[in-house]
Short mmCIF file of C-alpha atoms in Angstrom, two decimals:
data_model
loop_
_atom_site.label_atom_id
_atom_site.label_comp_id
_atom_site.label_asym_id
_atom_site.label_seq_id
_atom_site.Cartn_x
_atom_site.Cartn_y
_atom_site.Cartn_z
CA MET A 1163 174.78 17.11 107.90
CA THR A 1164 171.20 17.64 107.00
CA SER A 1165 170.09 21.26 106.78
CA HIS A 1166 166.67 22.23 108.06
CA THR A 1167 164.70 25.10 106.61
CA PRO A 1168 163.19 27.20 109.46
CA ALA A 1169 159.43 26.71 109.85
CA GLN A 1170 157.34 29.58 108.67
CA ALA A 1171 155.88 29.97 112.17
CA SER A 1172 159.34 30.87 113.55
CA LEU A 1173 160.11 33.72 111.19
CA PRO A 1174 161.40 36.68 113.17
CA GLY A 1175 159.23 39.66 113.75
CA PRO A 1176 159.29 42.86 115.78
CA CYS A 1177 158.03 40.93 118.84
CA GLY A 1178 159.97 37.71 118.37
CA PRO A 1179 158.64 34.67 116.53
CA CYS A 1180 155.34 35.52 114.86
CA PRO A 1181 152.57 33.30 113.54
CA PRO A 1182 152.14 33.27 109.76
CA GLU A 1183 149.20 35.64 109.92
CA ALA A 1184 151.29 38.26 111.77
CA ASN A 1185 154.50 37.86 109.74
CA PRO A 1186 155.55 41.41 108.78
CA SER A 1187 157.30 40.10 105.69
CA ARG A 1188 154.00 38.80 104.38
CA PRO A 1189 152.22 41.33 102.10
CA LEU A 1190 149.56 43.33 103.94
CA SER A 1191 146.93 42.51 101.33
CA ASP A 1192 147.56 38.80 101.89
CA ARG A 1193 147.04 38.96 105.65
CA PRO A 1194 143.62 38.63 107.31
CA THR A 1195 142.45 41.84 108.94
CA PRO A 1196 140.12 42.15 111.97
CA PHE A 1197 137.33 43.00 109.57
CA SER A 1198 137.90 40.08 107.20
CA LEU A 1199 138.17 37.73 110.16
CA ALA A 1200 134.96 39.01 111.61
CA LEU A 1201 133.04 38.69 108.38
CA ARG A 1202 134.12 35.23 107.31
CA PRO A 1203 132.25 32.17 108.64
CA ALA A 1204 133.17 32.12 112.31
CA PRO A 1205 132.18 30.56 115.63
CA LEU A 1206 128.93 31.60 117.29
CA PRO A 1207 130.34 34.29 119.67
CA ARG A 1208 131.63 36.37 116.74
CA TRP A 1209 128.34 35.96 114.87
CA VAL A 1210 126.50 37.18 117.97
CA PHE A 1211 128.88 40.11 118.31
CA LEU A 1212 128.17 41.48 114.84
CA HIS A 1213 124.85 40.11 113.65
CA GLU A 1214 123.11 40.47 117.03
CA LYS A 1215 124.73 43.87 117.69
CA ALA A 1216 126.56 42.90 120.88
CA TYR A 1217 128.68 46.01 120.38
CA GLN A 1218 125.73 48.23 121.30
CA VAL A 1219 125.08 49.96 124.61
CA ARG A 1220 121.47 50.02 125.79
CA ASP A 1221 119.84 52.66 127.99
CA THR A 1222 116.60 51.64 129.71
CA ALA A 1223 116.65 54.32 132.43
CA ILE A 1224 113.85 56.24 130.78
CA GLU A 1225 112.48 59.57 131.97
CA SER A 1226 108.90 59.88 130.75
CA SER A 1227 105.82 62.03 131.16
CA VAL A 1228 102.22 61.56 129.99
CA VAL A 1229 99.59 64.31 129.82
CA THR A 1230 96.00 63.59 128.74
CA LYS A 1231 92.95 65.62 127.80
CA VAL A 1232 89.42 64.28 127.22
CA LYS A 1233 86.85 66.11 125.08
CA GLY A 1234 83.19 65.51 124.34
CA PHE A 1235 79.63 66.17 125.52
CA GLY A 1236 77.09 63.62 126.69
CA ARG A 1237 73.51 63.52 127.87
CA TYR A 1238 72.51 61.77 131.08
CA ALA A 1239 69.23 61.97 133.03
CA ASN A 1240 68.12 64.99 130.98
CA ARG A 1241 71.37 66.78 131.76
CA VAL A 1242 74.15 67.75 129.37
CA MET A 1243 77.45 66.43 130.75
CA ASP A 1244 80.80 68.01 129.97
CA VAL A 1245 84.34 67.02 130.91
CA SER A 1246 84.11 68.45 134.43
CA ASP A 1247 81.08 66.23 135.10
CA TYR A 1248 82.39 62.87 133.92
CA VAL A 1249 86.23 62.95 134.09
CA THR A 1250 88.19 62.50 137.30
CA PRO A 1251 90.75 63.62 138.26
CA PRO A 1252 90.51 66.77 136.16
CA GLN A 1253 94.27 67.46 136.05
CA GLY A 1254 94.92 65.34 132.93
CA THR A 1255 97.20 62.71 134.42
CA SER A 1256 98.28 59.38 132.95
CA VAL A 1257 95.50 57.63 134.93
CA PHE A 1258 91.99 59.05 134.52
CA VAL A 1259 88.37 57.95 134.76
CA ILE A 1260 85.44 58.52 132.40
CA ILE A 1261 82.14 58.02 134.23
CA THR A 1262 79.65 56.24 131.97
CA LYS A 1263 76.82 55.35 134.38
CA MET A 1264 75.54 56.90 137.61
CA ILE A 1265 73.03 56.10 140.34
CA VAL A 1266 72.18 59.32 142.18
CA THR A 1267 70.67 59.62 145.68
CA GLU A 1268 69.88 63.28 146.32
CA ASN A 1269 69.34 65.34 149.47
CA GLN A 1270 70.70 62.92 152.05
CA MET A 1271 70.86 64.11 155.64
CA GLN A 1272 72.14 62.60 158.88
CA GLY A 1273 69.39 60.78 160.78
CA PHE A 1274 67.51 57.49 161.32
CA CYS A 1275 65.79 55.63 158.47
CA PRO A 1276 64.86 52.09 157.35
CA GLU A 1277 67.32 50.16 155.22
CA SER A 1278 66.35 49.97 151.56
CA GLU A 1279 67.77 46.56 150.65
CA ASP A 1280 65.69 43.36 150.73
CA LYS A 1281 68.32 41.52 152.74
CA TYR A 1282 67.42 43.71 155.75
CA HIS A 1283 63.79 42.52 155.73
CA CYS A 1284 62.64 41.77 159.28
CA VAL A 1285 59.56 41.00 161.39
CA SER A 1286 61.01 41.68 164.85
CA ASP A 1287 63.84 43.59 166.55
CA SER A 1288 65.71 40.36 167.25
CA GLN A 1289 66.56 40.14 163.55
CA CYS A 1290 68.33 43.51 163.56
CA GLY A 1291 71.10 42.84 166.07
CA PRO A 1292 74.71 44.04 165.80
CA GLU A 1293 75.74 40.73 164.22
CA ARG A 1294 74.05 41.81 160.97
CA PHE A 1295 76.45 43.19 158.40
CA PRO A 1296 75.90 46.98 158.26
CA GLY A 1297 74.62 48.56 155.05
CA GLY A 1298 74.07 52.30 154.67
CA GLY A 1299 74.92 53.07 158.29
CA ILE A 1300 74.96 51.62 161.81
CA LEU A 1301 72.05 49.34 162.70
CA THR A 1302 70.05 50.51 165.71
CA GLY A 1303 68.59 47.10 166.54
CA ARG A 1304 65.00 48.07 165.72
CA CYS A 1305 62.69 46.67 163.02
CA VAL A 1306 60.65 49.54 161.52
CA ASN A 1307 58.22 50.12 158.66
CA TYR A 1308 59.79 50.70 155.27
CA SER A 1309 56.39 50.82 153.57
CA SER A 1310 52.84 49.76 154.33
CA VAL A 1311 53.69 46.16 153.45
CA LEU A 1312 57.42 45.87 154.25
CA ARG A 1313 59.50 46.20 157.43
CA THR A 1314 63.31 46.51 157.44
CA CYS A 1315 66.02 47.12 160.01
CA GLU A 1316 66.59 50.72 161.04
CA THR A 1317 69.95 52.37 160.43
CA GLN A 1318 71.63 55.56 161.61
CA GLY A 1319 73.60 57.47 158.98
CA TRP A 1320 72.91 59.29 155.74
CA CYS A 1321 69.18 59.10 154.96
CA PRO A 1322 67.48 58.10 152.79
CA THR A 1323 69.76 55.12 152.18
CA GLU A 1324 71.12 54.34 148.74
CA VAL A 1325 69.30 52.11 146.28
CA ASP A 1326 72.11 50.72 144.13
CA THR A 1327 70.21 47.85 142.52
CA VAL A 1328 68.20 50.01 140.13
CA GLU A 1329 69.06 49.67 136.44
CA MET A 1330 70.35 52.91 134.94
CA PRO A 1331 71.19 53.62 131.29
CA VAL A 1332 74.71 54.11 129.98
CA MET A 1333 75.92 57.44 128.61
CA MET A 1334 76.50 56.10 125.09
CA GLU A 1335 77.86 59.44 123.86
CA ALA A 1336 81.07 58.55 125.71
CA GLU A 1337 81.90 56.16 122.88
CA ASN A 1338 82.69 59.18 120.69
CA PHE A 1339 84.68 61.13 123.28
CA THR A 1340 88.32 61.72 122.33
CA ILE A 1341 91.51 61.31 124.35
CA PHE A 1342 94.52 63.47 123.48
CA ILE A 1343 97.78 61.94 124.73
CA LYS A 1344 101.01 63.93 124.90
CA ASN A 1345 104.00 61.73 125.73
CA SER A 1346 107.66 62.69 126.00
CA ILE A 1347 110.64 60.44 126.69
CA ARG A 1348 114.28 61.12 127.53
CA PHE A 1349 117.27 58.82 127.86
CA PRO A 1350 119.76 60.55 130.19
CA LEU A 1351 122.72 58.35 129.22
CA PHE A 1352 122.69 59.75 125.67
CA ASN A 1353 120.79 62.98 126.39
CA PHE A 1354 118.30 61.85 123.74
CA GLU A 1355 114.69 63.02 123.90
CA LYS A 1356 111.63 62.74 121.73
CA GLY A 1357 107.83 63.00 121.89
CA ASN A 1358 104.83 61.39 120.27
CA LEU A 1359 103.92 64.67 118.52
CA LEU A 1360 106.01 63.95 115.45
CA PRO A 1361 107.35 66.84 113.32
CA ASN A 1362 105.18 66.00 110.32
CA LEU A 1363 101.95 66.54 112.31
CA THR A 1364 100.28 69.85 111.47
CA ALA A 1365 97.63 71.92 113.24
CA ALA A 1366 95.12 70.82 110.61
CA ASP A 1367 95.97 67.17 111.31
CA MET A 1368 95.33 67.67 115.02
CA LYS A 1369 91.81 68.91 114.29
CA THR A 1370 90.76 66.00 112.11
CA CYS A 1371 92.94 62.94 112.70
CA ARG A 1372 91.92 59.96 114.81
CA PHE A 1373 94.29 57.18 115.75
CA HIS A 1374 94.16 53.99 113.69
CA PRO A 1375 96.91 51.32 113.82
CA ASP A 1376 97.10 51.16 110.00
CA LYS A 1377 95.68 54.42 108.62
CA ALA A 1378 96.90 56.90 111.25
CA PRO A 1379 99.36 55.13 113.61
CA PHE A 1380 100.98 58.38 114.82
CA CYS A 1381 97.87 60.46 115.50
CA PRO A 1382 97.87 61.27 119.26
CA ILE A 1383 94.07 61.67 119.42
CA LEU A 1384 92.19 58.47 120.22
CA ARG A 1385 88.46 57.83 120.09
CA VAL A 1386 87.21 56.13 123.28
CA GLY A 1387 85.16 53.58 121.34
CA ASP A 1388 88.21 52.66 119.25
CA VAL A 1389 90.38 52.14 122.34
CA VAL A 1390 87.72 49.81 123.77
CA LYS A 1391 87.52 47.92 120.47
CA PHE A 1392 91.30 47.60 120.09
CA ALA A 1393 91.39 46.15 123.61
CA GLY A 1394 88.91 43.48 122.48
CA GLN A 1395 85.97 44.76 124.54
CA ASP A 1396 82.32 45.67 123.95
CA PHE A 1397 81.66 49.31 124.80
CA ALA A 1398 78.06 48.94 126.04
CA LYS A 1399 78.99 46.11 128.41
CA LEU A 1400 82.16 47.77 129.66
CA ALA A 1401 80.42 51.11 130.22
CA SER A 1402 77.66 49.40 132.21
CA THR A 1403 79.85 47.46 134.65
CA GLY A 1404 83.04 49.53 134.62
CA GLY A 1405 86.56 48.33 133.91
CA VAL A 1406 90.22 49.25 133.53
CA LEU A 1407 91.89 49.65 130.14
CA GLY A 1408 95.60 50.02 129.51
CA ILE A 1409 97.16 52.20 126.81
CA LYS A 1410 100.85 51.37 126.30
CA ILE A 1411 103.14 53.62 124.28
CA GLY A 1412 106.17 51.60 123.25
CA TRP A 1413 109.44 53.15 122.07
CA VAL A 1414 112.27 50.96 120.73
CA CYS A 1415 114.90 53.33 119.39
CA ASP A 1416 118.16 52.33 117.69
CA LEU A 1417 120.53 55.21 117.09
CA ASP A 1418 122.39 53.12 114.52
CA LYS A 1419 119.40 54.02 112.37
CA ALA A 1420 117.92 57.34 111.31
CA TRP A 1421 116.53 59.67 113.99
CA ASP A 1422 113.07 59.69 112.43
CA GLN A 1423 112.83 55.90 112.80
CA CYS A 1424 112.48 56.33 116.57
CA ILE A 1425 108.68 56.31 116.64
CA PRO A 1426 105.94 55.40 119.15
CA LYS A 1427 103.82 52.28 118.88
CA TYR A 1428 100.47 52.12 120.68
CA SER A 1429 98.89 48.97 122.08
CA PHE A 1430 95.75 48.38 124.15
CA THR A 1431 94.54 45.80 126.64
CA ARG A 1432 92.05 45.28 129.46
CA LEU A 1433 93.93 45.19 132.76
CA ASP A 1434 91.18 43.77 135.00
CA GLY A 1435 90.38 40.74 132.86
CA VAL A 1436 89.95 38.54 135.95
CA SER A 1437 87.29 40.90 137.31
CA GLU A 1438 85.48 40.77 133.98
CA LYS A 1439 85.02 37.00 134.32
CA SER A 1440 83.70 37.21 137.90
CA SER A 1441 79.96 36.65 138.33
CA ILE A 1442 80.11 38.01 141.90
CA SER A 1443 81.60 41.42 141.19
CA PRO A 1444 82.23 42.17 137.50
CA GLY A 1445 83.81 45.54 136.76
CA TYR A 1446 83.92 48.10 139.56
CA ASN A 1447 82.34 51.31 140.86
CA PHE A 1448 82.99 54.03 143.40
CA ARG A 1449 81.02 56.59 145.42
CA THR A 1450 81.33 60.35 145.63
CA ARG A 1451 79.42 62.80 147.86
CA THR A 1452 78.67 66.45 147.26
CA LEU A 1453 77.84 68.81 150.12
CA HIS A 1454 75.07 71.34 149.42
CA LEU A 1455 76.50 74.72 150.37
CA GLU A 1456 73.15 76.33 151.10
CA SER A 1457 72.32 73.91 153.92
CA GLN A 1458 75.75 72.55 154.90
CA THR A 1459 73.96 69.33 155.89
CA ALA A 1460 72.29 67.85 152.80
CA MET A 1461 74.42 65.59 150.58
CA THR A 1462 74.10 64.00 147.16
CA VAL A 1463 75.79 60.63 146.70
CA VAL A 1464 76.68 59.32 143.26
CA ILE A 1465 77.52 55.67 142.60
CA SER A 1466 79.58 55.72 139.40
CA SER A 1467 80.51 52.94 137.02
CA PRO A 1468 83.58 54.29 135.22
CA VAL A 1469 85.96 53.20 132.52
CA THR A 1470 89.46 53.82 133.86
CA PHE A 1471 92.36 54.43 131.48
CA ARG A 1472 95.94 53.81 132.55
CA THR A 1473 98.55 55.17 130.15
CA ARG A 1474 102.13 54.00 130.52
CA THR A 1475 105.35 54.27 128.53
CA GLN A 1476 107.84 51.50 127.84
CA ALA A 1477 111.06 52.31 126.01
CA SER A 1478 114.67 51.31 125.39
CA LEU A 1479 117.42 53.05 123.45
CA GLU A 1480 120.39 51.37 121.77
CA TYR A 1481 123.56 52.97 120.47
CA HIS A 1482 126.98 51.54 119.57
CA LEU A 1483 129.88 52.96 121.57
CA ILE A 1484 132.41 50.10 121.22
CA ASP A 1485 134.34 50.04 117.94
CA ILE A 1486 134.67 46.53 116.57
CA PRO A 1487 138.48 46.07 116.42
CA ASN A 1488 138.93 47.19 120.02
CA GLY A 1489 135.96 45.10 121.06
CA LEU A 1490 137.55 42.02 119.57
CA GLU A 1491 140.90 42.75 121.23
CA ARG A 1492 139.26 43.30 124.62
CA GLY A 1493 137.65 39.90 124.60
CA VAL A 1494 134.13 40.84 123.62
CA ALA A 1495 134.54 38.15 121.01
CA PRO A 1496 137.33 35.51 120.93
CA PRO A 1497 140.35 36.18 118.71
CA PRO A 1498 140.21 34.62 115.25
CA LEU A 1499 141.59 31.13 114.83
CA PRO A 1500 144.64 30.69 112.55
CA LEU A 1501 143.58 30.07 108.98
CA GLU A 1502 144.37 26.75 107.41
CA GLU A 1503 146.06 26.92 104.04
CA GLU A 1504 142.92 25.86 102.19
CA ASP A 1505 140.77 28.36 104.08
CA ARG A 1506 142.89 31.40 103.37
CA GLU A 1507 141.21 34.16 101.46
CA GLU A 1508 142.37 35.50 98.15
CA PRO A 1509 144.48 38.65 98.38
CA ARG A 1510 142.38 41.73 98.73
CA SER A 1511 142.97 45.42 98.70
CA LYS A 1512 143.61 47.22 101.95
CA PRO A 1513 140.34 48.25 103.60
CA SER A 1514 139.65 51.88 104.17
CA GLU A 1515 140.26 53.26 107.64
CA ALA A 1516 136.60 54.18 108.18
CA SER A 1517 134.62 51.24 109.56
CA PRO A 1518 131.36 50.44 107.75
CA PHE A 1519 129.84 49.55 111.11
CA LEU A 1520 130.39 52.98 112.69
CA PRO A 1521 128.50 56.17 111.79
CA SER A 1522 130.36 58.62 109.62
CA HIS A 1523 128.64 61.60 111.21
CA PRO A 1524 126.89 62.34 114.53
CA MET A 1525 123.33 61.09 114.82
CA LYS A 1526 120.73 63.71 114.05
CA GLY A 1527 118.74 64.77 117.08
CA ARG A 1528 121.39 64.01 119.66
#
């Protein structure tokens, strides 16, 4: 009778027949461990799990606030302009406007007056009917004298009507105004919070620093002209027609790394680029009226060409909460394939219990 030596795969173990890799009689140092299996050349899912940090949990439910403050003085139409004159709204929100050009029509009152625009030129009342698109008020249907040589359609509304075609200079001092941005972020999942006023900033720095992407990337004080330049725009042109600029503060924080590596990154762009290319209506403007308290009837209207700034925050936070052995067992990555005889590793010493992929101490700042 021929005797058969039992196959190595059928050696008894605590749970019945065990594969060679799980054979309890095999020395521990000669058996692959979860760590050695994960670190040897392996199929793509395991490579993704470790190299691409699939064991991390990501929190994108950001809580954020932005507070702004503009400083600087300008001169316009023989007047010195301060922040209350050229910034709106004054509360220092994440969206604010710096007025760089104005067309002022003073002492308007309710009444009847001739239209000021050439398109309302007329020679008879029949040319001033209700089918005409209204301008500064409601057309009355009469053709009246605008001057000794020109007649225009009469309107009822605020008189005299606005003249918005006149060329006005730009307040060039606005190029040197400064914008102070105070941004704070919080990730509720990890109770992690931080702000763009980094600990190494001093009071002296705040008085002298100006943001620069290379020389001073963490200074929270930005020069208006620099923001326009970083967005790829020309200040004189933008201030003349108006436009919308975006300031993005990006935070990509990885709590596998040091706390002080969670830092803001600023970027700039023009948000109304399509409007910039339009020959019909480049840029934008808006109107404001001021009631004269002494008369309660006279008004001053201001047509403003502003540069609008929209500040927004974009952030994500990553932190590992799944330890690797359990992650492998739970199916985050497939179990290791049995090793062929020629692929088996040389015996190695037993790894320490502490995983090199997990932090040995709580993350600073949490």
